[in-house]
Amino acid sequence: MEIDTPTESLANTRIDPARPRSIPWRPLLSLLGTIALTIALVLLPLDVASWGALGYLGAFMLTLLSSATVLVPSVALGAALKFGAASTLNPLLVGLVSGIAAGLGESTGYLAGRSGAELAHIQDRPAYRRIAAWVERRGTLTVFVLAAIPLPLIDLAGLAAGAMGMSFVRFELACLAGKITRFVPVALLGHWLRLNGWL
């Protein structure tokens, strides 16, 4: 991977041990917010089947807009669960469409890192430095794994990938693969919950 590396590798940069460790409030609040919004969306009496013409386009747009935020709670997983439960939609296609939309939405984090936006606020945080070191060593694998797990860490990976000059195509392909891996099971879960009368 060809990247624009700084004079000193992020992986070799040591954090001053005398510096007090700050609690990563923003990622923690983002995670808690995502969980709360997902639970709320699942519990709300929303009949996705009645959304008619929205269908897969609705799943795509809602997930895209929700995933386009950086370090902000998202309702994307809850939406995929609800759309997957719709009797008029194929849950596999819902998961695929939602995964593609989520992957495209994460490009905002990459572009923010490329432009330097947001970095001033987080570049000294241990969580960002650790993930940036992972991206530097195993960029594609790191992006894929963080995109696949239901944690808001992919935003940090996107910022780091953009800042380091990782190829946009490479970032997007890894991110798309990870997001599809995440959203297909969620949509299938929604379908299964509906069949068993739990959703």
PDB file of N, CA and C in Angstrom, residues 129-184:
ATOM      1  N   ARG A 129      -4.989   6.971  17.637  1.00  0.00           N
ATOM      2  CA  ARG A 129      -3.599   6.632  17.329  1.00  0.00           C
ATOM      3  C   ARG A 129      -3.422   5.124  17.175  1.00  0.00           C
ATOM      4  N   ARG A 130      -4.128   4.374  18.002  1.00  0.00           N
ATOM      5  CA  ARG A 130      -4.033   2.911  17.915  1.00  0.00           C
ATOM      6  C   ARG A 130      -4.616   2.415  16.589  1.00  0.00           C
ATOM      7  N   ILE A 131      -5.800   2.920  16.249  1.00  0.00           N
ATOM      8  CA  ILE A 131      -6.435   2.490  15.001  1.00  0.00           C
ATOM      9  C   ILE A 131      -5.639   2.971  13.797  1.00  0.00           C
ATOM     10  N   ALA A 132      -5.077   4.178  13.884  1.00  0.00           N
ATOM     11  CA  ALA A 132      -4.251   4.688  12.791  1.00  0.00           C
ATOM     12  C   ALA A 132      -3.036   3.793  12.566  1.00  0.00           C
ATOM     13  N   ALA A 133      -2.468   3.281  13.657  1.00  0.00           N
ATOM     14  CA  ALA A 133      -1.330   2.364  13.529  1.00  0.00           C
ATOM     15  C   ALA A 133      -1.765   1.065  12.857  1.00  0.00           C
ATOM     16  N   TRP A 134      -2.952   0.581  13.187  1.00  0.00           N
ATOM     17  CA  TRP A 134      -3.472  -0.632  12.527  1.00  0.00           C
ATOM     18  C   TRP A 134      -3.684  -0.381  11.037  1.00  0.00           C
ATOM     19  N   VAL A 135      -4.251   0.773  10.712  1.00  0.00           N
ATOM     20  CA  VAL A 135      -4.492   1.110   9.305  1.00  0.00           C
ATOM     21  C   VAL A 135      -3.177   1.200   8.551  1.00  0.00           C
ATOM     22  N   GLU A 136      -2.166   1.741   9.199  1.00  0.00           N
ATOM     23  CA  GLU A 136      -0.866   1.877   8.542  1.00  0.00           C
ATOM     24  C   GLU A 136      -0.237   0.516   8.252  1.00  0.00           C
ATOM     25  N   ARG A 137      -0.407  -0.436   9.171  1.00  0.00           N
ATOM     26  CA  ARG A 137       0.213  -1.751   9.006  1.00  0.00           C
ATOM     27  C   ARG A 137      -0.630  -2.693   8.151  1.00  0.00           C
ATOM     28  N   ARG A 138      -1.938  -2.726   8.401  1.00  0.00           N
ATOM     29  CA  ARG A 138      -2.840  -3.656   7.713  1.00  0.00           C
ATOM     30  C   ARG A 138      -4.101  -2.903   7.301  1.00  0.00           C
ATOM     31  N   GLY A 139      -3.930  -1.986   6.366  1.00  0.00           N
ATOM     32  CA  GLY A 139      -5.012  -1.082   6.006  1.00  0.00           C
ATOM     33  C   GLY A 139      -6.298  -1.756   5.580  1.00  0.00           C
ATOM     34  N   THR A 140      -6.227  -2.618   4.573  1.00  0.00           N
ATOM     35  CA  THR A 140      -7.426  -3.253   4.033  1.00  0.00           C
ATOM     36  C   THR A 140      -8.115  -4.132   5.066  1.00  0.00           C
ATOM     37  N   LEU A 141      -7.352  -4.937   5.775  1.00  0.00           N
ATOM     38  CA  LEU A 141      -7.915  -5.834   6.783  1.00  0.00           C
ATOM     39  C   LEU A 141      -8.550  -5.045   7.923  1.00  0.00           C
ATOM     40  N   THR A 142      -7.874  -3.984   8.353  1.00  0.00           N
ATOM     41  CA  THR A 142      -8.399  -3.163   9.446  1.00  0.00           C
ATOM     42  C   THR A 142      -9.729  -2.534   9.071  1.00  0.00           C
ATOM     43  N   VAL A 143      -9.797  -1.963   7.877  1.00  0.00           N
ATOM     44  CA  VAL A 143     -11.040  -1.324   7.430  1.00  0.00           C
ATOM     45  C   VAL A 143     -12.160  -2.357   7.336  1.00  0.00           C
ATOM     46  N   PHE A 144     -11.857  -3.522   6.775  1.00  0.00           N
ATOM     47  CA  PHE A 144     -12.875  -4.571   6.643  1.00  0.00           C
ATOM     48  C   PHE A 144     -13.419  -4.998   8.006  1.00  0.00           C
ATOM     49  N   VAL A 145     -12.522  -5.298   8.937  1.00  0.00           N
ATOM     50  CA  VAL A 145     -12.942  -5.790  10.254  1.00  0.00           C
ATOM     51  C   VAL A 145     -13.746  -4.735  11.005  1.00  0.00           C
ATOM     52  N   LEU A 146     -13.261  -3.487  11.007  1.00  0.00           N
ATOM     53  CA  LEU A 146     -13.958  -2.438  11.747  1.00  0.00           C
ATOM     54  C   LEU A 146     -15.286  -2.072  11.094  1.00  0.00           C
ATOM     55  N   ALA A 147     -15.398  -2.275   9.782  1.00  0.00           N
ATOM     56  CA  ALA A 147     -16.675  -2.034   9.107  1.00  0.00           C
ATOM     57  C   ALA A 147     -17.669  -3.152   9.397  1.00  0.00           C
ATOM     58  N   ALA A 148     -17.159  -4.340   9.689  1.00  0.00           N
ATOM     59  CA  ALA A 148     -18.028  -5.498   9.893  1.00  0.00           C
ATOM     60  C   ALA A 148     -18.585  -5.591  11.305  1.00  0.00           C
ATOM     61  N   ILE A 149     -17.875  -5.035  12.287  1.00  0.00           N
ATOM     62  CA  ILE A 149     -18.351  -5.151  13.666  1.00  0.00           C
ATOM     63  C   ILE A 149     -19.264  -3.978  14.013  1.00  0.00           C
ATOM     64  N   PRO A 150     -20.255  -4.195  14.879  1.00  0.00           N
ATOM     65  CA  PRO A 150     -21.230  -3.136  15.208  1.00  0.00           C
ATOM     66  C   PRO A 150     -20.714  -2.143  16.237  1.00  0.00           C
ATOM     67  N   LEU A 151     -19.600  -1.519  15.931  1.00  0.00           N
ATOM     68  CA  LEU A 151     -19.022  -0.479  16.782  1.00  0.00           C
ATOM     69  C   LEU A 151     -18.660   0.709  15.895  1.00  0.00           C
ATOM     70  N   PRO A 152     -18.682   1.926  16.446  1.00  0.00           N
ATOM     71  CA  PRO A 152     -18.414   3.121  15.630  1.00  0.00           C
ATOM     72  C   PRO A 152     -16.935   3.370  15.355  1.00  0.00           C
ATOM     73  N   LEU A 153     -16.112   2.304  15.336  1.00  0.00           N
ATOM     74  CA  LEU A 153     -14.676   2.472  15.132  1.00  0.00           C
ATOM     75  C   LEU A 153     -14.311   2.691  13.675  1.00  0.00           C
ATOM     76  N   ILE A 154     -15.197   2.334  12.747  1.00  0.00           N
ATOM     77  CA  ILE A 154     -14.892   2.510  11.330  1.00  0.00           C
ATOM     78  C   ILE A 154     -14.724   3.983  10.994  1.00  0.00           C
ATOM     79  N   ASP A 155     -15.384   4.870  11.756  1.00  0.00           N
ATOM     80  CA  ASP A 155     -15.214   6.304  11.517  1.00  0.00           C
ATOM     81  C   ASP A 155     -13.763   6.714  11.735  1.00  0.00           C
ATOM     82  N   LEU A 156     -13.156   6.194  12.802  1.00  0.00           N
ATOM     83  CA  LEU A 156     -11.756   6.506  13.085  1.00  0.00           C
ATOM     84  C   LEU A 156     -10.846   5.914  12.016  1.00  0.00           C
ATOM     85  N   ALA A 157     -11.166   4.700  11.566  1.00  0.00           N
ATOM     86  CA  ALA A 157     -10.369   4.074  10.510  1.00  0.00           C
ATOM     87  C   ALA A 157     -10.482   4.859   9.216  1.00  0.00           C
ATOM     88  N   GLY A 158     -11.675   5.369   8.915  1.00  0.00           N
ATOM     89  CA  GLY A 158     -11.862   6.174   7.712  1.00  0.00           C
ATOM     90  C   GLY A 158     -11.061   7.461   7.768  1.00  0.00           C
ATOM     91  N   LEU A 159     -11.090   8.125   8.919  1.00  0.00           N
ATOM     92  CA  LEU A 159     -10.305   9.350   9.088  1.00  0.00           C
ATOM     93  C   LEU A 159      -8.817   9.063   8.905  1.00  0.00           C
ATOM     94  N   ALA A 160      -8.349   7.965   9.514  1.00  0.00           N
ATOM     95  CA  ALA A 160      -6.934   7.613   9.409  1.00  0.00           C
ATOM     96  C   ALA A 160      -6.556   7.238   7.980  1.00  0.00           C
ATOM     97  N   ALA A 161      -7.409   6.461   7.316  1.00  0.00           N
ATOM     98  CA  ALA A 161      -7.127   6.043   5.939  1.00  0.00           C
ATOM     99  C   ALA A 161      -7.033   7.246   5.014  1.00  0.00           C
ATOM    100  N   GLY A 162      -7.941   8.196   5.187  1.00  0.00           N
ATOM    101  CA  GLY A 162      -7.893   9.399   4.365  1.00  0.00           C
ATOM    102  C   GLY A 162      -6.665  10.233   4.647  1.00  0.00           C
ATOM    103  N   ALA A 163      -6.330  10.375   5.932  1.00  0.00           N
ATOM    104  CA  ALA A 163      -5.170  11.185   6.310  1.00  0.00           C
ATOM    105  C   ALA A 163      -3.871  10.582   5.796  1.00  0.00           C
ATOM    106  N   MET A 164      -3.796   9.252   5.728  1.00  0.00           N
ATOM    107  CA  MET A 164      -2.577   8.580   5.283  1.00  0.00           C
ATOM    108  C   MET A 164      -2.490   8.438   3.771  1.00  0.00           C
ATOM    109  N   GLY A 165      -3.556   8.761   3.079  1.00  0.00           N
ATOM    110  CA  GLY A 165      -3.516   8.676   1.628  1.00  0.00           C
ATOM    111  C   GLY A 165      -3.795   7.304   1.067  1.00  0.00           C
ATOM    112  N   MET A 166      -4.483   6.451   1.834  1.00  0.00           N
ATOM    113  CA  MET A 166      -4.882   5.156   1.280  1.00  0.00           C
ATOM    114  C   MET A 166      -5.762   5.387   0.054  1.00  0.00           C
ATOM    115  N   SER A 167      -5.619   4.550  -0.946  1.00  0.00           N
ATOM    116  CA  SER A 167      -6.440   4.651  -2.145  1.00  0.00           C
ATOM    117  C   SER A 167      -7.921   4.636  -1.774  1.00  0.00           C
ATOM    118  N   PHE A 168      -8.679   5.568  -2.342  1.00  0.00           N
ATOM    119  CA  PHE A 168     -10.115   5.636  -2.047  1.00  0.00           C
ATOM    120  C   PHE A 168     -10.817   4.358  -2.482  1.00  0.00           C
ATOM    121  N   VAL A 169     -10.449   3.834  -3.635  1.00  0.00           N
ATOM    122  CA  VAL A 169     -11.072   2.601  -4.133  1.00  0.00           C
ATOM    123  C   VAL A 169     -10.789   1.443  -3.180  1.00  0.00           C
ATOM    124  N   ARG A 170      -9.562   1.357  -2.719  1.00  0.00           N
ATOM    125  CA  ARG A 170      -9.194   0.282  -1.797  1.00  0.00           C
ATOM    126  C   ARG A 170      -9.971   0.401  -0.488  1.00  0.00           C
ATOM    127  N   PHE A 171     -10.072   1.624   0.029  1.00  0.00           N
ATOM    128  CA  PHE A 171     -10.831   1.847   1.254  1.00  0.00           C
ATOM    129  C   PHE A 171     -12.292   1.457   1.061  1.00  0.00           C
ATOM    130  N   GLU A 172     -12.884   1.909  -0.040  1.00  0.00           N
ATOM    131  CA  GLU A 172     -14.305   1.662  -0.274  1.00  0.00           C
ATOM    132  C   GLU A 172     -14.603   0.178  -0.458  1.00  0.00           C
ATOM    133  N   LEU A 173     -13.759  -0.524  -1.192  1.00  0.00           N
ATOM    134  CA  LEU A 173     -13.995  -1.955  -1.409  1.00  0.00           C
ATOM    135  C   LEU A 173     -13.945  -2.719  -0.090  1.00  0.00           C
ATOM    136  N   ALA A 174     -12.958  -2.395   0.751  1.00  0.00           N
ATOM    137  CA  ALA A 174     -12.854  -3.056   2.052  1.00  0.00           C
ATOM    138  C   ALA A 174     -14.039  -2.693   2.934  1.00  0.00           C
ATOM    139  N   CYS A 175     -14.433  -1.431   2.887  1.00  0.00           N
ATOM    140  CA  CYS A 175     -15.554  -0.961   3.695  1.00  0.00           C
ATOM    141  C   CYS A 175     -16.870  -1.584   3.230  1.00  0.00           C
ATOM    142  N   LEU A 176     -17.082  -1.644   1.932  1.00  0.00           N
ATOM    143  CA  LEU A 176     -18.296  -2.259   1.388  1.00  0.00           C
ATOM    144  C   LEU A 176     -18.393  -3.728   1.789  1.00  0.00           C
ATOM    145  N   ALA A 177     -17.279  -4.442   1.679  1.00  0.00           N
ATOM    146  CA  ALA A 177     -17.278  -5.860   2.045  1.00  0.00           C
ATOM    147  C   ALA A 177     -17.621  -6.035   3.521  1.00  0.00           C
ATOM    148  N   GLY A 178     -17.036  -5.179   4.363  1.00  0.00           N
ATOM    149  CA  GLY A 178     -17.317  -5.267   5.793  1.00  0.00           C
ATOM    150  C   GLY A 178     -18.753  -4.923   6.132  1.00  0.00           C
ATOM    151  N   LYS A 179     -19.272  -3.872   5.520  1.00  0.00           N
ATOM    152  CA  LYS A 179     -20.642  -3.443   5.810  1.00  0.00           C
ATOM    153  C   LYS A 179     -21.667  -4.478   5.339  1.00  0.00           C
ATOM    154  N   ILE A 180     -21.438  -5.066   4.173  1.00  0.00           N
ATOM    155  CA  ILE A 180     -22.352  -6.108   3.694  1.00  0.00           C
ATOM    156  C   ILE A 180     -22.317  -7.298   4.649  1.00  0.00           C
ATOM    157  N   THR A 181     -21.118  -7.647   5.119  1.00  0.00           N
ATOM    158  CA  THR A 181     -20.970  -8.727   6.088  1.00  0.00           C
ATOM    159  C   THR A 181     -21.744  -8.422   7.365  1.00  0.00           C
ATOM    160  N   ARG A 182     -21.828  -7.140   7.717  1.00  0.00           N
ATOM    161  CA  ARG A 182     -22.559  -6.750   8.922  1.00  0.00           C
ATOM    162  C   ARG A 182     -24.077  -6.723   8.697  1.00  0.00           C
ATOM    163  N   PHE A 183     -24.517  -6.158   7.589  1.00  0.00           N
ATOM    164  CA  PHE A 183     -25.941  -5.878   7.421  1.00  0.00           C
ATOM    165  C   PHE A 183     -26.771  -7.067   6.947  1.00  0.00           C
ATOM    166  N   VAL A 184     -26.185  -7.980   6.188  1.00  0.00           N
ATOM    167  CA  VAL A 184     -26.959  -9.139   5.734  1.00  0.00           C
ATOM    168  C   VAL A 184     -27.474  -9.964   6.919  1.00  0.00           C
TER     169      VAL A 184
END
